[in-house]
mmCIF file of C-alpha atoms in Angstrom:
data_model
loop_
_atom_site.group_PDB
_atom_site.id
_atom_site.type_symbol
_atom_site.label_atom_id
_atom_site.label_comp_id
_atom_site.label_asym_id
_atom_site.label_seq_id
_atom_site.Cartn_x
_atom_site.Cartn_y
_atom_site.Cartn_z
ATOM 1 C CA UNK A 1 11.042 -19.124 14.137
ATOM 2 C CA UNK A 2 10.049 -15.677 14.028
ATOM 3 C CA UNK A 3 6.706 -14.718 13.316
ATOM 4 C CA UNK A 4 4.058 -11.828 12.904
ATOM 5 C CA UNK A 5 0.470 -12.264 12.075
ATOM 6 C CA UNK A 6 -2.112 -9.261 11.364
ATOM 7 C CA UNK A 7 -5.181 -9.529 9.194
ATOM 8 C CA UNK A 8 -4.836 -9.328 5.430
ATOM 9 C CA UNK A 9 -7.538 -7.138 4.640
ATOM 10 C CA UNK A 10 -9.964 -4.851 6.514
ATOM 11 C CA UNK A 11 -12.880 -2.697 5.119
ATOM 12 C CA UNK A 12 -14.034 0.535 7.357
ATOM 13 C CA UNK A 13 -16.583 3.289 7.051
ATOM 14 C CA UNK A 14 -15.432 6.786 6.930
ATOM 15 C CA UNK A 15 -15.689 8.653 10.050
ATOM 16 C CA UNK A 16 -15.607 5.454 11.914
ATOM 17 C CA UNK A 17 -12.801 3.756 14.258
ATOM 18 C CA UNK A 18 -10.824 0.614 12.962
ATOM 19 C CA UNK A 19 -8.529 -1.625 15.160
ATOM 20 C CA UNK A 20 -5.608 -3.591 13.342
ATOM 21 C CA UNK A 21 -4.370 -6.293 15.099
ATOM 22 C CA UNK A 22 -0.806 -7.682 15.314
ATOM 23 C CA UNK A 23 0.451 -10.709 17.360
ATOM 24 C CA UNK A 24 4.264 -11.917 17.148
ATOM 25 C CA UNK A 25 7.001 -14.083 18.317
ATOM 26 C CA UNK A 26 10.183 -12.988 18.012
ATOM 27 C CA UNK A 27 14.004 -14.027 19.253
ATOM 28 C CA UNK A 28 13.982 -10.831 21.452
ATOM 29 C CA UNK A 29 12.039 -7.912 21.680
ATOM 30 C CA UNK A 30 13.392 -4.289 21.328
ATOM 31 C CA UNK A 31 10.201 -2.412 20.268
ATOM 32 C CA UNK A 32 7.409 -2.551 18.351
ATOM 33 C CA UNK A 33 6.793 -0.537 14.974
ATOM 34 C CA UNK A 34 3.500 0.504 12.836
ATOM 35 C CA UNK A 35 4.315 1.820 9.101
ATOM 36 C CA UNK A 36 1.926 3.324 6.725
ATOM 37 C CA UNK A 37 2.218 2.425 2.948
ATOM 38 C CA UNK A 38 0.077 3.803 0.113
ATOM 39 C CA UNK A 39 -0.410 1.638 -2.717
ATOM 40 C CA UNK A 40 2.711 2.119 -4.846
ATOM 41 C CA UNK A 41 4.585 4.193 -2.250
ATOM 42 C CA UNK A 42 7.132 3.897 0.023
ATOM 43 C CA UNK A 43 6.499 2.675 3.493
ATOM 44 C CA UNK A 44 6.325 5.826 6.185
ATOM 45 C CA UNK A 45 7.026 5.724 10.211
ATOM 46 C CA UNK A 46 3.485 6.156 12.154
ATOM 47 C CA UNK A 47 4.796 5.042 15.596
ATOM 48 C CA UNK A 48 6.639 2.736 18.260
ATOM 49 C CA UNK A 49 5.809 1.237 21.212
ATOM 50 C CA UNK A 50 8.810 -0.034 23.825
ATOM 51 C CA UNK A 51 6.886 -0.014 26.987
ATOM 52 C CA UNK A 52 3.353 -2.021 27.816
ATOM 53 C CA UNK A 53 0.441 0.835 27.374
ATOM 54 C CA UNK A 54 -1.010 2.893 24.947
ATOM 55 C CA UNK A 55 0.604 5.921 22.810
ATOM 56 C CA UNK A 56 -1.691 8.162 21.147
ATOM 57 C CA UNK A 57 -0.559 10.273 18.388
ATOM 58 C CA UNK A 58 -3.860 12.574 16.640
ATOM 59 C CA UNK A 59 -6.350 10.158 15.312
ATOM 60 C CA UNK A 60 -4.068 7.207 15.656
ATOM 61 C CA UNK A 61 -3.001 5.093 18.668
ATOM 62 C CA UNK A 62 -0.825 2.309 19.128
ATOM 63 C CA UNK A 63 -1.002 -0.482 22.113
ATOM 64 C CA UNK A 64 1.203 -3.055 23.304
ATOM 65 C CA UNK A 65 1.278 -6.259 25.628
ATOM 66 C CA UNK A 66 4.548 -7.455 25.630
ATOM 67 C CA UNK A 67 3.420 -10.875 27.944
ATOM 68 C CA UNK A 68 0.834 -11.773 25.205
ATOM 69 C CA UNK A 69 2.991 -10.735 22.057
ATOM 70 C CA UNK A 70 -0.029 -8.461 21.073
ATOM 71 C CA UNK A 71 -0.410 -4.901 19.614
ATOM 72 C CA UNK A 72 -3.206 -2.768 17.896
ATOM 73 C CA UNK A 73 -3.053 0.203 15.679
ATOM 74 C CA UNK A 74 -6.554 2.235 16.555
ATOM 75 C CA UNK A 75 -7.370 4.636 13.424
ATOM 76 C CA UNK A 76 -10.414 7.340 14.840
ATOM 77 C CA UNK A 77 -12.699 9.432 12.465
ATOM 78 C CA UNK A 78 -11.431 7.520 9.408
ATOM 79 C CA UNK A 79 -10.768 9.515 6.123
ATOM 80 C CA UNK A 80 -10.559 8.300 2.665
ATOM 81 C CA UNK A 81 -6.839 9.310 2.738
ATOM 82 C CA UNK A 82 -6.382 6.554 5.805
ATOM 83 C CA UNK A 83 -6.851 3.746 2.861
ATOM 84 C CA UNK A 84 -3.502 2.369 2.876
ATOM 85 C CA UNK A 85 -1.522 -0.962 3.763
ATOM 86 C CA UNK A 86 -0.677 -1.088 7.911
ATOM 87 C CA UNK A 87 2.679 -2.968 8.368
ATOM 88 C CA UNK A 88 3.582 -4.410 12.009
ATOM 89 C CA UNK A 89 7.209 -4.674 12.737
ATOM 90 C CA UNK A 90 9.516 -5.968 15.621
ATOM 91 C CA UNK A 91 12.808 -5.016 16.326
ATOM 92 C CA UNK A 92 14.324 -8.451 17.272
ATOM 93 C CA UNK A 93 17.338 -9.279 19.973
ATOM 94 C CA UNK A 94 19.416 -8.361 16.863
ATOM 95 C CA UNK A 95 18.313 -4.897 16.489
ATOM 96 C CA UNK A 96 17.007 -6.310 12.884
ATOM 97 C CA UNK A 97 13.221 -5.349 11.804
ATOM 98 C CA UNK A 98 10.677 -8.681 11.421
ATOM 99 C CA UNK A 99 7.723 -7.526 9.488
ATOM 100 C CA UNK A 100 4.312 -8.643 9.319
ATOM 101 C CA UNK A 101 2.754 -8.688 5.573
ATOM 102 C CA UNK A 102 0.482 -5.868 6.152
ATOM 103 C CA UNK A 103 -3.160 -5.127 6.591
ATOM 104 C CA UNK A 104 -4.781 -3.466 3.824
ATOM 105 C CA UNK A 105 -7.238 -1.203 5.136
ATOM 106 C CA UNK A 106 -10.214 -0.194 2.615
ATOM 107 C CA UNK A 107 -12.056 2.723 3.821
ATOM 108 C CA UNK A 108 -15.618 3.450 2.300
ATOM 109 C CA UNK A 109 -17.854 6.428 1.900
ATOM 110 C CA UNK B 1 18.860 15.740 -2.950
ATOM 111 C CA UNK B 2 16.429 15.506 0.326
ATOM 112 C CA UNK B 3 16.303 12.284 2.017
ATOM 113 C CA UNK B 4 16.941 9.003 0.190
ATOM 114 C CA UNK B 5 16.958 8.509 -3.398
ATOM 115 C CA UNK B 6 16.992 5.423 -5.477
ATOM 116 C CA UNK B 7 17.529 4.713 -8.934
ATOM 117 C CA UNK B 8 16.061 3.618 -11.561
ATOM 118 C CA UNK B 9 12.748 3.954 -10.297
ATOM 119 C CA UNK B 10 11.619 1.065 -13.125
ATOM 120 C CA UNK B 11 13.437 -1.420 -14.892
ATOM 121 C CA UNK B 12 12.735 -4.192 -17.048
ATOM 122 C CA UNK B 13 15.480 -6.659 -17.502
ATOM 123 C CA UNK B 14 16.557 -9.774 -19.745
ATOM 124 C CA UNK B 15 17.229 -12.683 -17.733
ATOM 125 C CA UNK B 16 21.004 -13.305 -16.989
ATOM 126 C CA UNK B 17 21.645 -9.680 -17.318
ATOM 127 C CA UNK B 18 23.961 -7.609 -14.442
ATOM 128 C CA UNK B 19 21.832 -4.397 -12.941
ATOM 129 C CA UNK B 20 22.887 -2.387 -9.943
ATOM 130 C CA UNK B 21 19.937 -0.350 -7.963
ATOM 131 C CA UNK B 22 21.638 2.931 -6.610
ATOM 132 C CA UNK B 23 20.838 4.135 -3.279
ATOM 133 C CA UNK B 24 21.766 7.596 -2.005
ATOM 134 C CA UNK B 25 20.976 9.083 1.584
ATOM 135 C CA UNK B 26 21.953 12.776 2.716
ATOM 136 C CA UNK B 27 20.817 11.990 6.247
ATOM 137 C CA UNK B 28 24.532 10.825 7.374
ATOM 138 C CA UNK B 29 22.508 7.823 9.122
ATOM 139 C CA UNK B 30 24.784 4.898 9.917
ATOM 140 C CA UNK B 31 22.706 2.044 8.784
ATOM 141 C CA UNK B 32 21.106 1.112 5.433
ATOM 142 C CA UNK B 33 19.070 -1.758 4.376
ATOM 143 C CA UNK B 34 17.574 -3.422 0.958
ATOM 144 C CA UNK B 35 14.493 -4.676 0.988
ATOM 145 C CA UNK B 36 12.355 -6.584 -1.478
ATOM 146 C CA UNK B 37 8.886 -6.442 -1.278
ATOM 147 C CA UNK B 38 6.489 -9.011 -2.899
ATOM 148 C CA UNK B 39 2.665 -9.603 -2.562
ATOM 149 C CA UNK B 40 1.570 -11.516 0.297
ATOM 150 C CA UNK B 41 4.721 -11.464 1.805
ATOM 151 C CA UNK B 42 5.818 -8.418 3.237
ATOM 152 C CA UNK B 43 9.337 -6.587 3.524
ATOM 153 C CA UNK B 44 11.893 -9.082 3.344
ATOM 154 C CA UNK B 45 15.455 -8.200 4.093
ATOM 155 C CA UNK B 46 18.253 -8.731 1.581
ATOM 156 C CA UNK B 47 21.281 -7.393 2.956
ATOM 157 C CA UNK B 48 22.364 -4.451 5.370
ATOM 158 C CA UNK B 49 25.542 -2.135 6.577
ATOM 159 C CA UNK B 50 25.347 -0.766 9.981
ATOM 160 C CA UNK B 51 28.206 1.754 9.140
ATOM 161 C CA UNK B 52 30.571 2.373 6.238
ATOM 162 C CA UNK B 53 32.791 -0.499 5.501
ATOM 163 C CA UNK B 54 30.625 -3.178 6.778
ATOM 164 C CA UNK B 55 27.895 -5.161 5.292
ATOM 165 C CA UNK B 56 25.831 -8.252 6.532
ATOM 166 C CA UNK B 57 23.285 -10.568 5.030
ATOM 167 C CA UNK B 58 19.560 -10.432 5.753
ATOM 168 C CA UNK B 59 16.855 -13.030 5.196
ATOM 169 C CA UNK B 60 17.100 -13.600 1.324
ATOM 170 C CA UNK B 61 20.464 -12.569 -0.039
ATOM 171 C CA UNK B 62 21.323 -15.331 -2.885
ATOM 172 C CA UNK B 63 21.977 -13.526 -6.089
ATOM 173 C CA UNK B 64 22.644 -10.447 -4.382
ATOM 174 C CA UNK B 65 25.546 -8.411 -3.445
ATOM 175 C CA UNK B 66 26.202 -4.730 -1.437
ATOM 176 C CA UNK B 67 28.791 -2.385 -0.911
ATOM 177 C CA UNK B 68 29.155 0.498 1.406
ATOM 178 C CA UNK B 69 32.149 2.280 0.448
ATOM 179 C CA UNK B 70 30.910 5.369 2.135
ATOM 180 C CA UNK B 71 28.134 6.615 4.695
ATOM 181 C CA UNK B 72 25.905 8.146 1.656
ATOM 182 C CA UNK B 73 25.923 5.160 -0.775
ATOM 183 C CA UNK B 74 24.681 1.817 -0.586
ATOM 184 C CA UNK B 75 24.032 -0.007 -4.315
ATOM 185 C CA UNK B 76 22.698 -3.397 -4.645
ATOM 186 C CA UNK B 77 23.604 -5.585 -7.691
ATOM 187 C CA UNK B 78 22.234 -8.745 -9.068
ATOM 188 C CA UNK B 79 25.230 -10.322 -10.784
ATOM 189 C CA UNK B 80 22.911 -12.770 -13.044
ATOM 190 C CA UNK B 81 19.043 -11.653 -12.762
ATOM 191 C CA UNK B 82 16.541 -14.360 -12.800
ATOM 192 C CA UNK B 83 12.603 -13.951 -13.087
ATOM 193 C CA UNK B 84 12.188 -14.943 -9.337
ATOM 194 C CA UNK B 85 14.033 -11.510 -8.613
ATOM 195 C CA UNK B 86 11.288 -9.574 -9.980
ATOM 196 C CA UNK B 87 10.119 -7.478 -7.054
ATOM 197 C CA UNK B 88 9.904 -3.738 -5.581
ATOM 198 C CA UNK B 89 13.173 -2.851 -3.934
ATOM 199 C CA UNK B 90 13.328 -0.419 -1.351
ATOM 200 C CA UNK B 91 16.783 1.086 0.039
ATOM 201 C CA UNK B 92 16.233 2.242 3.844
ATOM 202 C CA UNK B 93 18.178 3.763 6.477
ATOM 203 C CA UNK B 94 18.523 4.835 9.958
ATOM 204 C CA UNK B 95 20.460 6.058 12.580
ATOM 205 C CA UNK B 96 21.847 3.799 15.168
ATOM 206 C CA UNK B 97 19.706 0.463 15.954
ATOM 207 C CA UNK B 98 16.312 2.067 15.946
ATOM 208 C CA UNK B 99 13.541 0.621 14.091
ATOM 209 C CA UNK B 100 12.325 3.986 12.610
ATOM 210 C CA UNK B 101 13.548 3.722 8.873
ATOM 211 C CA UNK B 102 13.482 6.128 6.265
ATOM 212 C CA UNK B 103 12.948 4.421 2.761
ATOM 213 C CA UNK B 104 13.419 5.556 -0.646
ATOM 214 C CA UNK B 105 10.560 5.716 -2.931
ATOM 215 C CA UNK B 106 11.209 1.896 -4.008
ATOM 216 C CA UNK B 107 12.806 0.553 -7.448
ATOM 217 C CA UNK B 108 10.091 -1.795 -9.539
ATOM 218 C CA UNK B 109 12.108 -4.145 -11.236
ATOM 219 C CA UNK B 110 10.977 -6.926 -13.690
ATOM 220 C CA UNK B 111 13.115 -9.689 -14.854
ATOM 221 C CA UNK B 112 12.103 -11.335 -18.232
#
């Protein structure tokens, strides 16, 4: 079966750095996506990786290792507004997104 | 309309009633999706449509139906609602076979 694992909840301090991990086992691979979802709101696209390596976009970076079935989202200089759930998703061989359950990130002052 | 719009935003429904959740997008995206999101389970695909006139079943299609008469609209119908269909429903769209989805604001449905 297809499976995506990510931690249920993480806590970090304002101004610090946090890394949210995601491991996946899917039927085929056509890219890995990270979405941000604030409580009570819709998910919004953050990043996309299809090749191994690090993609940097401002304070957020996303890393992919296809051989290990592993990705992480790195958030730097954490701000209170970064408190949200972060969803990892993989586009499988049928071009359907397989979603993880999400990681709730709590930022403390 | 800007982006993707869902209606209603919230609804309480008696079990056994029929309900249609509406979804409209103005981005001319070819692919549209309906997901449900339940605590601890993440997003689960109900139905999808790769282009106007075609639809397909997702992971949890039972009890739901969709239609795609044109590019912009993708309604989701619950023929006879049951309490297990209590959830938050998200409509999404994308252009082509990409994973960069644009989501509506969600419809919170409670079936009693």
